Every structure is written in structure tokens, then in C-alpha cells.
Tab-separated table of C-alpha atoms in Angstrom:
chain	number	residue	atom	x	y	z
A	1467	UNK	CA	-17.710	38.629	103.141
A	1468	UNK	CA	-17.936	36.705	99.902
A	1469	UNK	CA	-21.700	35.917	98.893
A	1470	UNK	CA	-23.634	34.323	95.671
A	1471	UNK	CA	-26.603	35.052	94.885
A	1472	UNK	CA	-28.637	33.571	92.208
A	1473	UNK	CA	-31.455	33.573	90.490
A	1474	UNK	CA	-33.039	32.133	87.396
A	1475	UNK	CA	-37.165	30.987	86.195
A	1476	UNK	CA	-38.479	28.789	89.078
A	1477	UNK	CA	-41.617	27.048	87.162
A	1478	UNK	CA	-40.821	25.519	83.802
A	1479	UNK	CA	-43.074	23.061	81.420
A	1480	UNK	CA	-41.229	19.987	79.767
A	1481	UNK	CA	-38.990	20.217	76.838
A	1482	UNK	CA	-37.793	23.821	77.867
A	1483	UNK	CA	-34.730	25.056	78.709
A	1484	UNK	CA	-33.847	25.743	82.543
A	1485	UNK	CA	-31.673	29.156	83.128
A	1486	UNK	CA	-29.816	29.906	86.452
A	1487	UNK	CA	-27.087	33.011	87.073
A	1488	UNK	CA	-25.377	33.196	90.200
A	1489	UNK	CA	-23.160	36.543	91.022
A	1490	UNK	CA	-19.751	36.467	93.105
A	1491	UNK	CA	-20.334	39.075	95.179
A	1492	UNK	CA	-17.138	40.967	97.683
A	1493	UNK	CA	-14.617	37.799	96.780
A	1494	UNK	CA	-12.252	36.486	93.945
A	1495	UNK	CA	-13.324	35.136	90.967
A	1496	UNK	CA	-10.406	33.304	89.915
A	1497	UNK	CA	-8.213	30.477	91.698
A	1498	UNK	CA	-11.627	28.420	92.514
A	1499	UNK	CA	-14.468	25.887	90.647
A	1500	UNK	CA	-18.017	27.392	90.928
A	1501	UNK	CA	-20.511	24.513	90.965
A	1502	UNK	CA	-23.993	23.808	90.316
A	1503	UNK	CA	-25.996	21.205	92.793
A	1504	UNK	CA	-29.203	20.485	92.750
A	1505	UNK	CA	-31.617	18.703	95.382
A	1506	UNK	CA	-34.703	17.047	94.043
A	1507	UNK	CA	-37.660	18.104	97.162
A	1508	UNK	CA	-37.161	15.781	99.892
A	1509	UNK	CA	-34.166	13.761	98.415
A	1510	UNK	CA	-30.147	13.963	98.603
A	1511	UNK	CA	-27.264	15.724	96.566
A	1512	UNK	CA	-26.650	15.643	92.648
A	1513	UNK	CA	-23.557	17.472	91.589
A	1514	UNK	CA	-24.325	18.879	88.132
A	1515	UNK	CA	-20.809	20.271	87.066
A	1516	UNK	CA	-18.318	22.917	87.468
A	1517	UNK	CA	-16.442	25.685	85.653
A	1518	UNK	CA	-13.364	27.535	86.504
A	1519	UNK	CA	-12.508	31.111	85.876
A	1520	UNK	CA	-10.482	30.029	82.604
A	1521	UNK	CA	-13.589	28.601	81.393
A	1522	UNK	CA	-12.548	24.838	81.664
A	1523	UNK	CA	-15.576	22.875	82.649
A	1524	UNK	CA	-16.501	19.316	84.213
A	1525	UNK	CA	-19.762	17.936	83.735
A	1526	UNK	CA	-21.759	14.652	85.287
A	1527	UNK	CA	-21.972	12.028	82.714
A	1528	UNK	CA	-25.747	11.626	83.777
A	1529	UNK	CA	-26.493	14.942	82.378
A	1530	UNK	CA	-23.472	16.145	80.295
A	1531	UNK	CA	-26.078	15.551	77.002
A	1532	UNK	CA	-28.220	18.492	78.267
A	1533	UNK	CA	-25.781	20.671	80.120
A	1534	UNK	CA	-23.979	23.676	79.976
A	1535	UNK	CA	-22.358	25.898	82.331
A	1536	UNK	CA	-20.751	29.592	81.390
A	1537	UNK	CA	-18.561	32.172	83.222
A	1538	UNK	CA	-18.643	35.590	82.290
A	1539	UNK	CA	-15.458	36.922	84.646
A	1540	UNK	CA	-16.127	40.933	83.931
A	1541	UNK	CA	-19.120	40.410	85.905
A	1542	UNK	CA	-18.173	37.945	88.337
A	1543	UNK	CA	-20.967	35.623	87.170
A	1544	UNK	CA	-21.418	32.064	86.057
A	1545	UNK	CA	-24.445	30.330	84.379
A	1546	UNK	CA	-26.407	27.087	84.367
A	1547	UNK	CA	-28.474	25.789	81.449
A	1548	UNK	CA	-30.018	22.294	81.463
A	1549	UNK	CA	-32.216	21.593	78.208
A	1550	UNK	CA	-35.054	19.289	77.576
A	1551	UNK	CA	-36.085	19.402	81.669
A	1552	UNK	CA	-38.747	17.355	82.539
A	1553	UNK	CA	-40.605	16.773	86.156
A	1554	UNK	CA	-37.279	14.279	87.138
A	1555	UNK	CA	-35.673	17.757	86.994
A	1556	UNK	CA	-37.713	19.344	89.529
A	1557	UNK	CA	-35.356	20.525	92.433
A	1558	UNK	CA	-33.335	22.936	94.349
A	1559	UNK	CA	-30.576	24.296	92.380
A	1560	UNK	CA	-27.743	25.374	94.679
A	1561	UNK	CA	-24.286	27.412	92.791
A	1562	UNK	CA	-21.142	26.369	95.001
A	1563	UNK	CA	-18.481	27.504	95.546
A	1564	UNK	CA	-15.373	24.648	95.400
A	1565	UNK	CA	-11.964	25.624	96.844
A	1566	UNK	CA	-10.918	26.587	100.458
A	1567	UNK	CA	-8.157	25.409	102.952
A	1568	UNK	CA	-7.103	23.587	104.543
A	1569	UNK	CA	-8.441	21.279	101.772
A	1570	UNK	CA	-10.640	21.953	98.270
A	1571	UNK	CA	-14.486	21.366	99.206
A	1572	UNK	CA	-17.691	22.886	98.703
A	1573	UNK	CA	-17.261	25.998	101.114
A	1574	UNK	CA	-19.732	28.607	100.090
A	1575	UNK	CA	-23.343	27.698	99.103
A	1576	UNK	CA	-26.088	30.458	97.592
A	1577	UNK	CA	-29.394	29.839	99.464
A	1578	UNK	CA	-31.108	27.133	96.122
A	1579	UNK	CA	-33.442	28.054	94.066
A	1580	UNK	CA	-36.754	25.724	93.517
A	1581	UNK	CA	-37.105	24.580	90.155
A	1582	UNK	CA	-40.442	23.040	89.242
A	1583	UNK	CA	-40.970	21.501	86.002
A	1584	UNK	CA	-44.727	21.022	85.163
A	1585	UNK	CA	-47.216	21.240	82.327
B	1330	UNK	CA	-19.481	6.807	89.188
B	1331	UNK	CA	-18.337	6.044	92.877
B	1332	UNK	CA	-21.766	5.262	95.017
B	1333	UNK	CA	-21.493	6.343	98.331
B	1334	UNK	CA	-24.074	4.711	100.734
B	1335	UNK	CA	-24.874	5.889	104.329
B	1336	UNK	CA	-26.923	3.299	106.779
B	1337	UNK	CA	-29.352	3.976	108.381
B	1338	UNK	CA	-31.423	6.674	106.876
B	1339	UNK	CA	-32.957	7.572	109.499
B	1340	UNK	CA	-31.561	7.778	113.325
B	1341	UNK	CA	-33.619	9.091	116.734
B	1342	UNK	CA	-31.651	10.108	119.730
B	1343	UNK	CA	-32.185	11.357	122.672
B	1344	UNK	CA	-30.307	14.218	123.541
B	1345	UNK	CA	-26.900	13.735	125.698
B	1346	UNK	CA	-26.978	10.156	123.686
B	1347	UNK	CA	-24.176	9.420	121.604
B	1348	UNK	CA	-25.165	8.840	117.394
B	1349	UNK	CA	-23.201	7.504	114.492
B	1350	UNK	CA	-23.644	7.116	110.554
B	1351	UNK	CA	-22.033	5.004	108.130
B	1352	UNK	CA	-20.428	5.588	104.936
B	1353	UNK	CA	-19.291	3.039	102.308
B	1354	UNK	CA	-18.028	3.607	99.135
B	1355	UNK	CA	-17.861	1.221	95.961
B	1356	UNK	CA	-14.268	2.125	95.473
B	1357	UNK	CA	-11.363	3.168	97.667
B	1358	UNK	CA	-11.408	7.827	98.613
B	1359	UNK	CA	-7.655	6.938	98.834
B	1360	UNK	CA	-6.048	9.655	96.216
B	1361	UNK	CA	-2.418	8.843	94.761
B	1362	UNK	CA	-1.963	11.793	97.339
B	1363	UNK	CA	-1.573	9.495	100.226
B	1364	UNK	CA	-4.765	11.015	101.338
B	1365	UNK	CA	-8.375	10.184	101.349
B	1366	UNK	CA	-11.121	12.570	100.234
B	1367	UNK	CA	-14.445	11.505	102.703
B	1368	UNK	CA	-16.418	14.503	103.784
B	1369	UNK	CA	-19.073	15.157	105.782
B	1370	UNK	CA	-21.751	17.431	105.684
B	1371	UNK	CA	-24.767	18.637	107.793
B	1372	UNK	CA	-27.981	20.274	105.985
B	1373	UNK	CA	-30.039	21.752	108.436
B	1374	UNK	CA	-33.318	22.289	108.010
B	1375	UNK	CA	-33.959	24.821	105.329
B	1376	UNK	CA	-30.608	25.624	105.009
B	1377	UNK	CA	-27.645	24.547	102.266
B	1378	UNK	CA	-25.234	22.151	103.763
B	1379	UNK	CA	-22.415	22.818	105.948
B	1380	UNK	CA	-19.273	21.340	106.092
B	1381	UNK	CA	-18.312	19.238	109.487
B	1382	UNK	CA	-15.315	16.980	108.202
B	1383	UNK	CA	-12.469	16.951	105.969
B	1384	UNK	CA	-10.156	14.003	104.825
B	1385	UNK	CA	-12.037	10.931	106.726
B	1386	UNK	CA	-11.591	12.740	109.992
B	1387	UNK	CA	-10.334	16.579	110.393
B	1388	UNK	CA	-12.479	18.733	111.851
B	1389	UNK	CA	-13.244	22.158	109.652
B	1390	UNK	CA	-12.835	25.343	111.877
B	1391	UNK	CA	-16.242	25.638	114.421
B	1392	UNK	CA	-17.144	22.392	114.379
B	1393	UNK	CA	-17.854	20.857	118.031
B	1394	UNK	CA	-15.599	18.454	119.381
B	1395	UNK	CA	-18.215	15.992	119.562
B	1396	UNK	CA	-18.243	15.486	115.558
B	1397	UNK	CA	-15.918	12.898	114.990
B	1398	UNK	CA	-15.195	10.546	111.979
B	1399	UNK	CA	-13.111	7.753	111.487
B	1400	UNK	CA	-12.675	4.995	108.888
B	1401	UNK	CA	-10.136	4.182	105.461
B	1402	UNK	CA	-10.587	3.238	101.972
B	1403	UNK	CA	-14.408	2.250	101.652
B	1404	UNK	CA	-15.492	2.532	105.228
B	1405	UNK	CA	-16.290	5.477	107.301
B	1406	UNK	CA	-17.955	6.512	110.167
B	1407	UNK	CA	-19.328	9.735	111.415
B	1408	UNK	CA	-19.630	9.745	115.437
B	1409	UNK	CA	-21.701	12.444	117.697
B	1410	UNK	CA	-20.392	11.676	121.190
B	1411	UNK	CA	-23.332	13.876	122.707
B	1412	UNK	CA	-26.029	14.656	120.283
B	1413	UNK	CA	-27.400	17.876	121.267
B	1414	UNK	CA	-31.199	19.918	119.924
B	1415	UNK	CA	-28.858	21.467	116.817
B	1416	UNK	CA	-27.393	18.639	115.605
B	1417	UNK	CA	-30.813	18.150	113.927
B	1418	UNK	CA	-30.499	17.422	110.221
B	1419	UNK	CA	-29.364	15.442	107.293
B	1420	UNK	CA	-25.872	14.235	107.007
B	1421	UNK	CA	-24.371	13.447	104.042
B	1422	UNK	CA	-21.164	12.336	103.360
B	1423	UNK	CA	-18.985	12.953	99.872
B	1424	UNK	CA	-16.461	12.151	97.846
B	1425	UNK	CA	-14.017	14.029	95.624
B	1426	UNK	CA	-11.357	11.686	95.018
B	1427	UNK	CA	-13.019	11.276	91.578
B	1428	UNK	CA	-15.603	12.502	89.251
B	1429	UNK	CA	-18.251	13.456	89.933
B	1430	UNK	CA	-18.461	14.121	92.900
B	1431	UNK	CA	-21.006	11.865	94.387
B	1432	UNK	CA	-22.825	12.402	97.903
B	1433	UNK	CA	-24.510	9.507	100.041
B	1434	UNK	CA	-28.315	9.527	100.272
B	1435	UNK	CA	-28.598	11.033	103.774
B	1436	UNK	CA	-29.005	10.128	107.132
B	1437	UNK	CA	-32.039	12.258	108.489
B	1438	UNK	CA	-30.921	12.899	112.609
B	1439	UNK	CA	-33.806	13.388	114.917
B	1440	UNK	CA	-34.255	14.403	118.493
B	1441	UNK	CA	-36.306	11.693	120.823
């Protein structure tokens, strides 16, 4: 059974950078997008960006500036860096899966990881 | 960006009572496909989101009958026929039929 698992620093102060790895664990690398998401405590959905196993990337204009997002396909892995943070950047930072049948969607979620962003 | 947004926010039903969500989108899901890219997701409590619906209104494998949705190009609706104690939750819907993706702000389901 395919699993991620992630992990990353969960308390940053403002201005630094913000690190997250998530492993493909039992499952295929290639043939899928592996997305970041993040959930602000208490609020809804922001899709971050995606890479595939090619290392072709898509990013969300609202935080292209101050992302990047790696792959590293001998280990199955895929990375999430967001510079600058600052307390708007406080959240729960979900990698995703994107791909599936009967129709591409977010099918396999890692369990988040709190990010809090304080000085 | 597309804005997807979901009335009402909040929703309290009593259990065996039907429930439903709205969806609207500032442009048309409708892909050069012929097909239209609306999802819908539960988060439970605690828990990442699941996925319910695919394509305005196909049902992903497990999902009780009683999830419906409905709707085409900026309008869609997510019924629960018979809301039951684990329906509990926030639903979101999606889109993909452009980026970025963009999600709806949630509809948080309660039980009366």
C-alpha cells in the first residue's frame, strides 16, 4: 500500500526559510504530480504547486516568488521550500499525491504537518 | 485564478435529514474535453480530505449512495439524501480544469 510520509521544522521565526520532505513509500514514483497543500489552522485549502517525476513543476502565482519544489527520484522523495515565511504562513502542510482513475485528482494525502511561524 | 465559492458555511442536520452545499465558480469547469472537472471532498475531523465526487457527479469507489452531486458550468450542488453521525465534516469542493487548482472555502456539516 502506497504511503507518504513527511516531515520537515514545525516552528519557524519570520524571514526564514520553511523545509518539508515527503517519501513515496511501496508505490511508483513516476507517471503522477506530487503536490504540496497547505491549510492555514481553522481555514480551507491552498494548493502550493506540483512537480512531476521529470522534474517539470507548476507553481501558484500567489506564491511562485518564494517557492520551490524538488524531486530527488533515487530516493523516491520530493521537497518543499517556501522562503521569507511569515505568521500568514502558519499552517498544515499536506504532500499529495495527484493522479488516479478513473480521473486525475488528489488521491493520496500524508497526514500535514503544522507549520508555525512566530518570533 | 478561478474562485470557487460554497454557501452556506455552515449547515446543522439532524440525522436521517437530507443536506446540500453549493458550489459556484467564476468561470465555466467545462474542459475542451467535453468534460467538467468539479470535485468534492470531505475532511473529517483531524483527518486529510477524502475524495467523494468526480466530474460534477461520479461517485469515487466507497462512497455511499447517498452522496450525490449535480450541476454544469458554474453551478453545482452536493446532495446527502440521509445525513448520517459520519458524514460530519468540512466539504470542499475543487477545481482542476485550470491552474491552480483552487478549492471552495468549506462548508462545516454538523449533527443536530
Amino acid at each position: 500500500q502506497v504511503q507518504l510520509q513527511q516531515w520537515g521544522a514545525g516552528l519557524l521565526k519570520p524571514s526564514e526559510t520553511l523545509s518539508l520532505t515527503c517519501a513515496v513509500y511501496s508505490g511508483s514514483f513516476s507517471g503522477y504530480y506530487w503536490s504540496w497543500i497547505r491549510q492555514p489552522p481553522g481555514k480551507g485549502l491552498e494548493w502550493i504547486g506540483e512537480i512531476n517525476h521529470s522534474g517539470s513543476t507548476n507553481y501558484n502565482p500567489s506564491l511562485k516568488s518564494r517557492v520551490t519544489i524538488s524531486i530527488d527520484t533515487s530516493k523516491n522523495q520530493f521537497s518543499l521550500k517556501l522562503s521569507s515565511v511569515s505568521a500568514a504562513d502558519t499552517a498544515v502542510y499536506y504532500c499529495v499525491r495527484y493522479g488516479g482513475l478513473p480521473v486525475w485528482y488528489f488521491d493520496l494525502w500524508g497526514r500535514g504537518t503544522l507549520v508555525t511561524v512566530s518570533s | 485564478d478561478i474562485v470557487m465559492t460554497q454557501t452556506p458555511l455552515s449547515l446543522s442536520v439532524t440525522p436521517g435529514q437530507p443536506a446540500s452545499i453549493s458550489c459556484k465558480s467564476s468561470q465555466s469547469l467545462l474542459q475542451s474535453d467535453g468534460e467538467t472537472y468539479l470535485f468534492w471532498y470531505l475532511q473529517k475531523p483531524g483527518q486529510p480530505p477524502q475524495p467523494l465526487i468526480y466530474k460534477v457527479s461520479k461517485q469515487f469507489s466507497g462512497v455511499p449512495d447517498r452522496f450525490s452531486g449535480s450541476g454544469s458550468g458554474t453551478d453545482f450542488t452536493l446532495k446527502i439524501s440521509r445525513v448520517e453521525a459520519e458524514d460530519v465534516g468540512v466539504y470542499y469542493c475543487m477545481q482542476s480544469v485550470q491552474l491552480p487548482y483552487t478549492f471552495g472555502q468549506g462548508t462545516k456539516l454538523e449533527i443536530k
